[in-house]
Amino acid sequence: MRSPKDFFAPLAVGAPEPLREIPAPPSRMIHFFDPGNEKMTAKLPALAPKVDVLLGNLEDAVRADRKEAARRGLVEVAKTVDFGTTQLWTRINSLDSPWVLDDLITLVTEIGDKLDVIMVPKVEGAPDIHYVDRLLAQLEARAGLRRPLLVHAILETASGVANVEEIAGASPRMQGISLGPADLAASRRMKTTRVGGGHPGYLVRSDPVGDDLSTGRTTYQQDLWHYTVARMVDACAANGILPYYGPFGDIRDVVACEDQFRNAFLLGCVGAWSLHPAQIEIAKKVFSPAPEEVAWARRVIEAMGDGTGAVMIDGKMQDDASVKQCRVVVELADALAARDPELAKAYKG
Ligand SMILES: CC(=O)SCCNC(=O)CCNC(=O)[C@H](O)C(C)(C)COP(=O)(O)OP(=O)(O)OC[C@H]1O[C@@H](n2cnc3c(N)ncnc32)[C@H](O)[C@@H]1OP(=O)(O)O
Ligand SMILES: CC(=O)C(=O)O
Ligand SMILES: [Mg+2]
């Protein structure tokens, strides 16, 4: 057992020093593509400037007989496509699969210098992260990498949710966590067959008026994912890493997708997955604060001077805490403005 003082020591001789702070460039949408699908990879040069993160997916949604083609495709794409400032991530196969060892060996040694984040599916607890952590350090040393690869866990097992705090703090490589509503629903034996989003059966009903139990009682659909997303956000924030909503599988229902993404944004998530080009603009819209919110936040910060005391603005009390809330919005707006000239203009007012 290593001492807590060794938390930031490299796990292999010659591996790069772990980072003390997780970089947080905009990552409003993690856009998934199948690197073995030539039709999709042909679109990457045009997609790269439109998204914050491109993720070459090797796990679920890639057929078993296409796993090697997908891995080879990702190596090819990483070596040939100009991603500009857009991050390149990958999702490896699960740790119990026959493919994961070759995924890690091939990707780290051949394109480790091009990859930013490795997403690990079906994480059950800290030991899964420790395994990946040590293996990555060995491979980084072998490949002579100067920059440590970061790790992102998918929260998609009941054990993972039970252990989410220890997963978030398991390694200095931990960059973030995404909700995986499909596998998580299966793991928990939830009775929804949808990939993310609500369910009309999960609801509350207003009380009856008088003795009539069946008429005039409004129902309100509830969010199946509220508990898990809120817990994930706390675990991430407490450990200085980033929370994300995962996939919304009903590609056609752009309205409900926007709602689900917005719930996650308001609760603290920094982004969501886009599975189809139609979801890119939704994520961009939702995870970029509205210009009026940004203008309001700047106004509060300015009115609060050194950030202490209390003032009234438009009938609303502001104090030290609301200044901190406003700084969250302004810091995000500044980071997005640096990446997106259109937003830079909108946020100037
Ligand atoms: C629970 C989980 O694990 S979620 C994560 C795993 N799942 C995924 O990664 C799924 C990724 N997405 C996809 O595979 C596809 O978008 C699908 C299967 C959902 C739909 O694909 P299609 O039926 O081809 O959709 P559609 O016909 O609307 O596609 C329109 C065009 O966009 C392209 N396209 C579709 N999805 C993507 C994508 N993610 N990235 C780039 N291009 C895409 C199609 O190739 C098609 O191109 P074309 O006009 O040149 O023919
Ligand atoms: C995101 C994912 O992998 C899932 O929902 O299962
Ligand atoms: Mg999954």
Tab-separated table of C-alpha atoms and ligand atoms in Angstrom:
chain	number	residue	atom	x	y	z
A	1	MET	CA	0.000	0.000	0.000
A	2	ARG	CA	1.502	3.335	-1.043
A	3	SER	CA	1.530	6.289	1.302
A	4	PRO	CA	-0.998	9.085	0.594
A	5	LYS	CA	2.079	11.280	0.035
A	6	ASP	CA	2.768	9.243	-3.124
A	7	PHE	CA	-0.588	10.096	-4.698
A	8	PHE	CA	1.094	12.396	-7.223
A	9	ALA	CA	4.132	10.186	-7.857
A	10	PRO	CA	4.369	8.461	-11.278
A	11	LEU	CA	3.303	4.799	-11.122
A	12	ALA	CA	6.132	3.580	-13.378
A	13	VAL	CA	9.744	4.587	-13.859
A	14	GLY	CA	9.889	7.006	-16.797
A	15	ALA	CA	6.153	7.827	-16.825
A	16	PRO	CA	5.197	11.531	-16.881
A	17	GLU	CA	4.357	13.353	-13.623
A	18	PRO	CA	0.619	13.282	-12.876
A	19	LEU	CA	-1.170	16.639	-13.139
A	20	ARG	CA	-2.080	18.498	-9.925
A	21	GLU	CA	-5.079	20.169	-11.536
A	22	ILE	CA	-7.404	18.794	-14.196
A	23	PRO	CA	-7.493	21.004	-17.305
A	24	ALA	CA	-11.034	22.102	-18.146
A	25	PRO	CA	-11.148	23.318	-21.753
A	26	PRO	CA	-14.747	23.530	-23.068
A	27	SER	CA	-16.234	20.046	-23.456
A	28	ARG	CA	-19.910	20.776	-24.026
A	29	MET	CA	-20.353	17.837	-26.368
A	30	ILE	CA	-18.379	14.614	-26.529
A	31	HIS	CA	-19.171	13.572	-30.079
A	32	PHE	CA	-19.092	9.798	-30.602
A	33	PHE	CA	-17.955	8.218	-33.849
A	34	ASP	CA	-17.179	4.655	-34.886
A	35	PRO	CA	-13.593	4.782	-36.160
A	36	GLY	CA	-14.189	1.660	-38.259
A	37	ASN	CA	-17.045	3.306	-40.168
A	38	GLU	CA	-15.553	5.071	-43.166
A	39	LYS	CA	-18.682	7.113	-43.792
A	40	MET	CA	-18.368	8.602	-40.311
A	41	THR	CA	-14.621	9.118	-40.330
A	42	ALA	CA	-14.873	10.925	-43.676
A	43	LYS	CA	-16.936	13.580	-41.869
A	44	LEU	CA	-14.378	14.209	-39.100
A	45	PRO	CA	-12.391	17.060	-40.731
A	46	ALA	CA	-15.660	19.000	-41.174
A	47	LEU	CA	-16.971	18.038	-37.712
A	48	ALA	CA	-13.803	18.859	-35.762
A	49	PRO	CA	-14.255	22.670	-35.765
A	50	LYS	CA	-17.909	22.284	-34.696
A	51	VAL	CA	-17.382	20.164	-31.560
A	52	ASP	CA	-15.325	20.435	-28.388
A	53	VAL	CA	-14.455	16.724	-28.169
A	54	LEU	CA	-14.367	13.931	-30.746
A	55	LEU	CA	-14.432	10.443	-29.240
A	56	GLY	CA	-13.448	7.331	-31.158
A	57	ASN	CA	-15.670	4.657	-29.653
A	58	LEU	CA	-14.367	1.094	-29.446
A	59	GLU	CA	-16.925	-0.337	-26.977
A	60	ASP	CA	-20.692	-0.924	-27.216
A	61	ALA	CA	-22.239	-0.015	-30.597
A	62	VAL	CA	-19.175	-1.490	-32.351
A	63	ARG	CA	-19.844	-5.051	-33.463
A	64	ALA	CA	-17.606	-7.776	-32.006
A	65	ASP	CA	-16.269	-8.627	-35.476
A	66	ARG	CA	-15.426	-4.924	-36.102
A	67	LYS	CA	-13.458	-4.259	-32.883
A	68	GLU	CA	-10.051	-4.577	-34.509
A	69	ALA	CA	-11.090	-2.515	-37.527
A	70	ALA	CA	-12.333	0.209	-35.167
A	71	ARG	CA	-9.039	0.221	-33.241
A	72	ARG	CA	-7.010	0.383	-36.465
A	73	GLY	CA	-9.358	3.100	-37.761
A	74	LEU	CA	-8.768	5.220	-34.668
A	75	VAL	CA	-4.985	4.966	-35.051
A	76	GLU	CA	-5.332	6.021	-38.687
A	77	VAL	CA	-7.676	8.911	-37.894
A	78	ALA	CA	-5.435	10.193	-35.065
A	79	LYS	CA	-2.410	10.163	-37.345
A	80	THR	CA	-4.038	11.787	-40.370
A	81	VAL	CA	-6.875	14.146	-39.353
A	82	ASP	CA	-6.106	17.708	-38.236
A	83	PHE	CA	-8.205	18.189	-35.102
A	84	GLY	CA	-7.046	21.766	-34.449
A	85	THR	CA	-7.843	22.593	-30.819
A	86	THR	CA	-10.607	19.964	-30.625
A	87	GLN	CA	-9.792	17.240	-28.108
A	88	LEU	CA	-9.501	13.594	-29.164
A	89	TRP	CA	-10.799	11.025	-26.681
A	90	THR	CA	-11.461	7.319	-26.922
A	91	ARG	CA	-13.774	4.859	-25.166
A	92	ILE	CA	-11.958	1.545	-24.679
A	93	ASN	CA	-13.661	-1.805	-24.260
A	94	SER	CA	-14.631	-2.901	-20.765
A	95	LEU	CA	-11.951	-4.232	-18.431
A	96	ASP	CA	-13.343	-7.791	-18.527
A	97	SER	CA	-13.450	-7.930	-22.342
A	98	PRO	CA	-11.022	-9.757	-24.643
A	99	TRP	CA	-10.163	-6.487	-26.444
A	100	VAL	CA	-9.186	-4.005	-23.757
A	101	LEU	CA	-5.546	-4.989	-23.299
A	102	ASP	CA	-4.834	-4.569	-27.010
A	103	ASP	CA	-6.869	-1.343	-27.033
A	104	LEU	CA	-4.605	0.187	-24.387
A	105	ILE	CA	-1.313	-1.186	-25.693
A	106	THR	CA	-2.023	-0.105	-29.272
A	107	LEU	CA	-3.510	3.300	-28.534
A	108	VAL	CA	-0.990	4.462	-25.951
A	109	THR	CA	2.071	3.281	-27.837
A	110	GLU	CA	0.915	4.403	-31.306
A	111	ILE	CA	-1.143	7.549	-30.695
A	112	GLY	CA	-0.689	8.324	-26.980
A	113	ASP	CA	0.636	11.772	-27.901
A	114	LYS	CA	-2.592	12.604	-29.799
A	115	LEU	CA	-5.114	11.376	-27.216
A	116	ASP	CA	-6.328	13.552	-24.355
A	117	VAL	CA	-8.676	11.310	-22.376
A	118	ILE	CA	-9.387	7.580	-22.159
A	119	MET	CA	-12.967	6.755	-21.209
A	120	VAL	CA	-13.319	3.553	-19.202
A	121	PRO	CA	-16.768	1.886	-19.273
A	122	LYS	CA	-18.554	-0.069	-16.530
A	123	VAL	CA	-16.295	1.107	-13.709
A	124	GLU	CA	-17.332	-0.632	-10.482
A	125	GLY	CA	-14.969	0.923	-7.967
A	126	ALA	CA	-11.519	2.414	-7.320
A	127	PRO	CA	-9.644	-0.881	-8.079
A	128	ASP	CA	-10.726	-0.610	-11.746
A	129	ILE	CA	-9.175	2.846	-11.952
A	130	HIS	CA	-6.017	1.679	-10.114
A	131	TYR	CA	-5.558	-1.098	-12.676
A	132	VAL	CA	-5.844	1.309	-15.626
A	133	ASP	CA	-3.683	3.885	-13.844
A	134	ARG	CA	-0.690	1.559	-13.421
A	135	LEU	CA	-0.988	0.061	-16.894
A	136	LEU	CA	-1.155	3.523	-18.461
A	137	ALA	CA	1.968	4.578	-16.550
A	138	GLN	CA	3.871	1.536	-17.839
A	139	LEU	CA	2.745	2.167	-21.404
A	140	GLU	CA	3.428	5.905	-21.220
A	141	ALA	CA	6.985	5.120	-20.074
A	142	ARG	CA	7.429	2.660	-22.936
A	143	ALA	CA	6.079	5.181	-25.460
A	144	GLY	CA	8.200	8.031	-24.019
A	145	LEU	CA	5.134	10.244	-23.501
A	146	ARG	CA	5.720	13.606	-21.801
A	147	ARG	CA	2.075	14.325	-20.923
A	148	PRO	CA	-0.043	11.975	-18.787
A	149	LEU	CA	-3.215	10.572	-20.309
A	150	LEU	CA	-6.355	11.377	-18.342
A	151	VAL	CA	-9.092	8.906	-17.407
A	152	HIS	CA	-12.864	9.345	-17.562
A	153	ALA	CA	-15.182	6.789	-15.922
A	154	ILE	CA	-18.704	5.892	-17.047
A	155	LEU	CA	-21.135	5.564	-14.156
A	156	GLU	CA	-23.182	2.653	-15.408
A	157	THR	CA	-23.267	-0.049	-12.751
A	158	ALA	CA	-25.036	-0.137	-9.402
A	159	SER	CA	-21.651	-0.733	-7.714
A	160	GLY	CA	-20.194	2.229	-9.570
A	161	VAL	CA	-22.903	4.497	-8.198
A	162	ALA	CA	-22.417	3.090	-4.675
A	163	ASN	CA	-18.654	3.816	-4.996
A	164	VAL	CA	-18.797	7.026	-7.037
A	165	GLU	CA	-16.927	9.158	-4.495
A	166	GLU	CA	-13.964	6.760	-4.306
A	167	ILE	CA	-13.925	6.437	-8.115
A	168	ALA	CA	-13.774	10.226	-8.515
A	169	GLY	CA	-10.759	10.431	-6.182
A	170	ALA	CA	-9.020	7.193	-7.208
A	171	SER	CA	-6.195	8.745	-9.249
A	172	PRO	CA	-4.783	12.124	-10.246
A	173	ARG	CA	-5.607	11.044	-13.811
A	174	MET	CA	-9.360	11.205	-13.126
A	175	GLN	CA	-10.728	13.858	-15.507
A	176	GLY	CA	-14.449	13.274	-15.163
A	177	ILE	CA	-17.426	10.956	-15.010
A	178	SER	CA	-20.384	10.469	-17.389
A	179	LEU	CA	-23.769	9.010	-16.611
A	180	GLY	CA	-24.361	5.760	-18.546
A	181	PRO	CA	-28.137	5.420	-18.307
A	182	ALA	CA	-28.531	2.314	-20.492
A	183	ASP	CA	-26.139	-0.066	-18.758
A	184	LEU	CA	-27.025	1.477	-15.410
A	185	ALA	CA	-30.728	0.796	-15.945
A	186	ALA	CA	-29.888	-2.839	-16.772
A	187	SER	CA	-27.517	-3.203	-13.821
A	188	ARG	CA	-30.151	-1.872	-11.422
A	189	ARG	CA	-32.918	-3.884	-13.065
A	190	MET	CA	-34.826	-0.678	-13.754
A	191	LYS	CA	-37.802	-1.323	-16.042
A	192	THR	CA	-37.058	1.227	-18.736
A	193	THR	CA	-35.834	0.228	-22.190
A	194	ARG	CA	-34.933	3.817	-23.158
A	195	VAL	CA	-31.376	5.176	-23.466
A	196	GLY	CA	-31.563	8.147	-21.067
A	197	GLY	CA	-34.444	10.553	-20.669
A	198	GLY	CA	-37.657	10.248	-18.693
A	199	HIS	CA	-40.467	7.716	-18.696
A	200	PRO	CA	-44.203	8.487	-18.692
A	201	GLY	CA	-44.759	5.902	-15.948
A	202	TYR	CA	-42.417	7.634	-13.494
A	203	LEU	CA	-44.640	10.384	-12.163
A	204	VAL	CA	-46.397	12.044	-9.256
A	205	ARG	CA	-50.128	12.845	-9.255
A	206	SER	CA	-51.938	15.728	-7.611
A	207	ASP	CA	-54.264	14.914	-4.691
A	208	PRO	CA	-57.959	14.145	-5.356
A	209	VAL	CA	-60.554	16.815	-4.765
A	210	GLY	CA	-63.289	15.258	-2.611
A	211	ASP	CA	-64.131	11.585	-3.112
A	212	ASP	CA	-63.543	11.424	-6.875
A	213	LEU	CA	-60.219	9.623	-7.276
A	214	SER	CA	-60.168	9.434	-11.045
A	215	THR	CA	-60.839	12.873	-12.556
A	216	GLY	CA	-59.053	16.229	-12.511
A	217	ARG	CA	-55.792	14.891	-11.140
A	218	THR	CA	-52.820	16.277	-13.026
A	219	THR	CA	-49.743	14.076	-13.339
A	220	TYR	CA	-46.165	15.347	-13.558
A	221	GLN	CA	-43.482	13.240	-15.150
A	222	GLN	CA	-40.360	12.979	-12.968
A	223	ASP	CA	-36.699	12.640	-13.874
A	224	LEU	CA	-35.459	9.054	-13.487
A	225	TRP	CA	-31.844	10.262	-13.437
A	226	HIS	CA	-32.005	13.109	-10.950
A	227	TYR	CA	-30.573	11.183	-7.982
A	228	THR	CA	-27.694	9.693	-9.956
A	229	VAL	CA	-26.742	12.903	-11.756
A	230	ALA	CA	-26.842	14.912	-8.507
A	231	ARG	CA	-24.710	12.333	-6.707
A	232	MET	CA	-22.238	12.218	-9.596
A	233	VAL	CA	-21.977	16.028	-9.651
A	234	ASP	CA	-21.168	16.131	-5.921
A	235	ALA	CA	-18.565	13.370	-6.221
A	236	CYS	CA	-16.913	15.186	-9.146
A	237	ALA	CA	-17.003	18.666	-7.614
A	238	ALA	CA	-15.625	17.361	-4.311
A	239	ASN	CA	-12.660	15.844	-6.191
A	240	GLY	CA	-11.964	18.648	-8.685
A	241	ILE	CA	-13.090	16.693	-11.754
A	242	LEU	CA	-15.868	17.203	-14.338
A	243	PRO	CA	-19.371	15.650	-14.520
A	244	TYR	CA	-21.227	14.940	-17.800
A	245	TYR	CA	-24.637	13.710	-18.830
A	246	GLY	CA	-24.172	10.726	-21.148
A	247	PRO	CA	-26.228	9.720	-24.193
A	248	PHE	CA	-29.810	10.518	-25.120
A	249	GLY	CA	-30.852	7.693	-27.420
A	250	ASP	CA	-34.014	9.100	-29.024
A	251	ILE	CA	-32.203	10.982	-31.771
A	252	ARG	CA	-35.482	12.136	-33.338
A	253	ASP	CA	-36.764	13.737	-30.113
A	254	VAL	CA	-34.604	16.852	-30.120
A	255	VAL	CA	-36.994	18.588	-27.700
A	256	ALA	CA	-36.711	16.054	-24.863
A	257	CYS	CA	-32.977	15.763	-25.510
A	258	GLU	CA	-32.601	19.497	-24.938
A	259	ASP	CA	-34.624	19.263	-21.701
A	260	GLN	CA	-32.567	16.364	-20.366
A	261	PHE	CA	-29.288	18.100	-21.227
A	262	ARG	CA	-30.521	21.326	-19.598
A	263	ASN	CA	-31.431	19.566	-16.353
A	264	ALA	CA	-27.885	18.229	-16.251
A	265	PHE	CA	-26.409	21.669	-17.054
A	266	LEU	CA	-28.400	23.340	-14.281
A	267	LEU	CA	-27.333	20.655	-11.806
A	268	GLY	CA	-23.634	21.212	-12.588
A	269	CYS	CA	-22.684	19.060	-15.583
A	270	VAL	CA	-20.297	20.620	-18.104
A	271	GLY	CA	-21.437	18.656	-21.156
A	272	ALA	CA	-23.205	15.634	-22.642
A	273	TRP	CA	-22.583	13.081	-25.376
A	274	SER	CA	-23.713	13.631	-28.951
A	275	LEU	CA	-24.384	10.371	-30.761
A	276	HIS	CA	-25.581	11.919	-34.009
A	277	PRO	CA	-24.730	15.218	-35.762
A	278	ALA	CA	-28.269	16.441	-34.892
A	279	GLN	CA	-27.351	16.501	-31.188
A	280	ILE	CA	-24.253	18.695	-31.535
A	281	GLU	CA	-26.138	21.992	-31.766
A	282	ILE	CA	-28.405	20.980	-28.863
A	283	ALA	CA	-25.433	20.443	-26.567
A	284	LYS	CA	-23.803	23.646	-27.760
A	285	LYS	CA	-26.940	25.650	-27.040
A	286	VAL	CA	-27.607	24.101	-23.626
A	287	PHE	CA	-24.076	24.031	-22.204
A	288	SER	CA	-23.242	27.625	-23.235
A	289	PRO	CA	-24.900	29.980	-20.726
A	290	ALA	CA	-27.441	32.406	-22.187
A	291	PRO	CA	-26.003	35.894	-22.907
A	292	GLU	CA	-28.603	37.471	-20.524
A	293	GLU	CA	-27.392	35.205	-17.689
A	294	VAL	CA	-23.808	36.203	-18.386
A	295	ALA	CA	-24.696	39.920	-18.491
A	296	TRP	CA	-26.601	39.585	-15.206
A	297	ALA	CA	-23.686	37.751	-13.570
A	298	ARG	CA	-21.252	40.472	-14.653
A	299	ARG	CA	-23.610	43.121	-13.276
A	300	VAL	CA	-23.783	41.424	-9.872
A	301	ILE	CA	-20.011	40.991	-9.681
A	302	GLU	CA	-19.468	44.646	-10.565
A	303	ALA	CA	-22.060	45.883	-8.076
A	304	MET	CA	-20.538	43.744	-5.301
A	305	GLY	CA	-17.110	45.439	-5.569
A	306	ASP	CA	-14.715	43.415	-3.409
A	307	GLY	CA	-17.285	40.583	-3.268
A	308	THR	CA	-18.345	41.100	0.365
A	309	GLY	CA	-21.436	42.636	1.959
A	310	ALA	CA	-24.952	42.744	0.517
A	311	VAL	CA	-26.663	44.819	-2.195
A	312	MET	CA	-30.084	44.847	-3.872
A	313	ILE	CA	-30.258	44.582	-7.667
A	314	ASP	CA	-33.693	44.645	-9.323
A	315	GLY	CA	-35.278	43.679	-6.005
A	316	LYS	CA	-32.979	40.697	-5.482
A	317	MET	CA	-30.532	40.361	-2.608
A	318	GLN	CA	-26.917	39.661	-3.585
A	319	ASP	CA	-24.099	38.766	-1.201
A	320	ASP	CA	-20.778	36.903	-1.055
A	321	ALA	CA	-22.419	33.607	-2.034
A	322	SER	CA	-24.311	34.956	-5.038
A	323	VAL	CA	-21.074	36.539	-6.301
A	324	LYS	CA	-19.513	33.075	-6.249
A	325	GLN	CA	-22.495	31.705	-8.212
A	326	CYS	CA	-22.069	34.510	-10.751
A	327	ARG	CA	-18.344	33.814	-11.070
A	328	VAL	CA	-19.149	30.241	-12.125
A	329	VAL	CA	-21.210	31.595	-15.029
A	330	VAL	CA	-18.697	34.291	-16.011
A	331	GLU	CA	-15.703	31.935	-15.881
A	332	LEU	CA	-17.548	29.500	-18.146
A	333	ALA	CA	-18.532	32.309	-20.527
A	334	ASP	CA	-14.926	33.546	-20.714
A	335	ALA	CA	-13.642	30.041	-21.462
A	336	LEU	CA	-16.263	29.564	-24.187
A	337	ALA	CA	-15.638	33.021	-25.652
A	338	ALA	CA	-11.955	32.135	-26.049
A	339	ARG	CA	-12.982	29.113	-28.171
A	340	ASP	CA	-15.994	30.459	-30.057
A	341	PRO	CA	-15.944	33.903	-31.751
A	342	GLU	CA	-19.767	33.940	-32.049
A	343	LEU	CA	-20.156	33.473	-28.299
A	344	ALA	CA	-17.399	36.021	-27.652
A	345	LYS	CA	-19.565	38.558	-29.498
A	346	ALA	CA	-22.783	37.503	-27.751
A	347	TYR	CA	-21.182	37.671	-24.288
A	348	LYS	CA	-19.780	41.171	-24.920
A	349	GLY	CA	-23.382	42.361	-25.110
B	1	LIG	C1	-25.448	3.475	-24.643
B	1	LIG	C2	-24.192	3.886	-25.360
B	1	LIG	O1	-23.192	3.262	-25.191
B	1	LIG	S1	-24.248	5.306	-26.331
B	1	LIG	C3	-22.691	5.318	-27.177
B	1	LIG	C4	-22.562	4.274	-28.250
B	1	LIG	N1	-23.361	4.560	-29.410
B	1	LIG	C5	-22.869	5.248	-30.461
B	1	LIG	O2	-21.703	5.622	-30.448
B	1	LIG	C6	-23.789	5.526	-31.608
B	1	LIG	C7	-23.199	6.573	-32.556
B	1	LIG	N2	-24.134	6.918	-33.588
B	1	LIG	C8	-24.465	6.089	-34.583
B	1	LIG	O3	-23.947	4.982	-34.704
B	1	LIG	C9	-25.482	6.561	-35.592
B	1	LIG	O4	-25.688	7.948	-35.432
B	1	LIG	C10	-26.877	5.890	-35.493
B	1	LIG	C11	-26.709	4.361	-35.682
B	1	LIG	C12	-27.506	6.159	-34.149
B	1	LIG	C13	-27.744	6.466	-36.581
B	1	LIG	O5	-27.047	6.339	-37.799
B	1	LIG	P1	-27.786	6.532	-39.210
B	1	LIG	O6	-28.971	5.627	-39.256
B	1	LIG	O7	-26.751	6.425	-40.273
B	1	LIG	O8	-28.302	8.025	-39.073
B	1	LIG	P2	-28.650	9.025	-40.248
B	1	LIG	O9	-29.119	8.281	-41.453
B	1	LIG	O10	-29.559	10.060	-39.681
B	1	LIG	O11	-27.230	9.699	-40.534
B	1	LIG	C14	-27.114	10.829	-41.354
B	1	LIG	C15	-25.661	10.989	-41.738
B	1	LIG	O12	-24.900	11.294	-40.575
B	1	LIG	C16	-23.840	10.345	-40.411
B	1	LIG	N3	-23.676	10.096	-38.990
B	1	LIG	C17	-24.562	9.487	-38.153
B	1	LIG	N4	-24.062	9.451	-36.916
B	1	LIG	C18	-22.845	10.047	-36.964
B	1	LIG	C19	-21.852	10.303	-35.983
B	1	LIG	N5	-22.004	9.929	-34.706
B	1	LIG	N6	-20.744	10.982	-36.368
B	1	LIG	C20	-20.563	11.328	-37.648
B	1	LIG	N7	-21.462	11.106	-38.634
B	1	LIG	C21	-22.601	10.469	-38.278
B	1	LIG	C22	-24.306	9.107	-41.172
B	1	LIG	O13	-23.190	8.342	-41.563
B	1	LIG	C23	-25.060	9.727	-42.336
B	1	LIG	O14	-24.122	10.112	-43.299
B	1	LIG	P3	-24.545	10.293	-44.880
B	1	LIG	O15	-25.510	11.439	-44.932
B	1	LIG	O16	-23.245	10.581	-45.555
B	1	LIG	O17	-25.176	8.982	-45.277
B	2	LIG	C1	-23.452	5.532	-21.855
B	2	LIG	C2	-23.491	4.093	-21.786
B	2	LIG	O1	-22.565	3.428	-22.122
B	2	LIG	C3	-24.716	3.523	-21.306
B	2	LIG	O2	-25.685	4.255	-21.101
B	2	LIG	O3	-24.713	2.292	-21.123
B	3	MG	MG	-22.782	1.442	-21.522
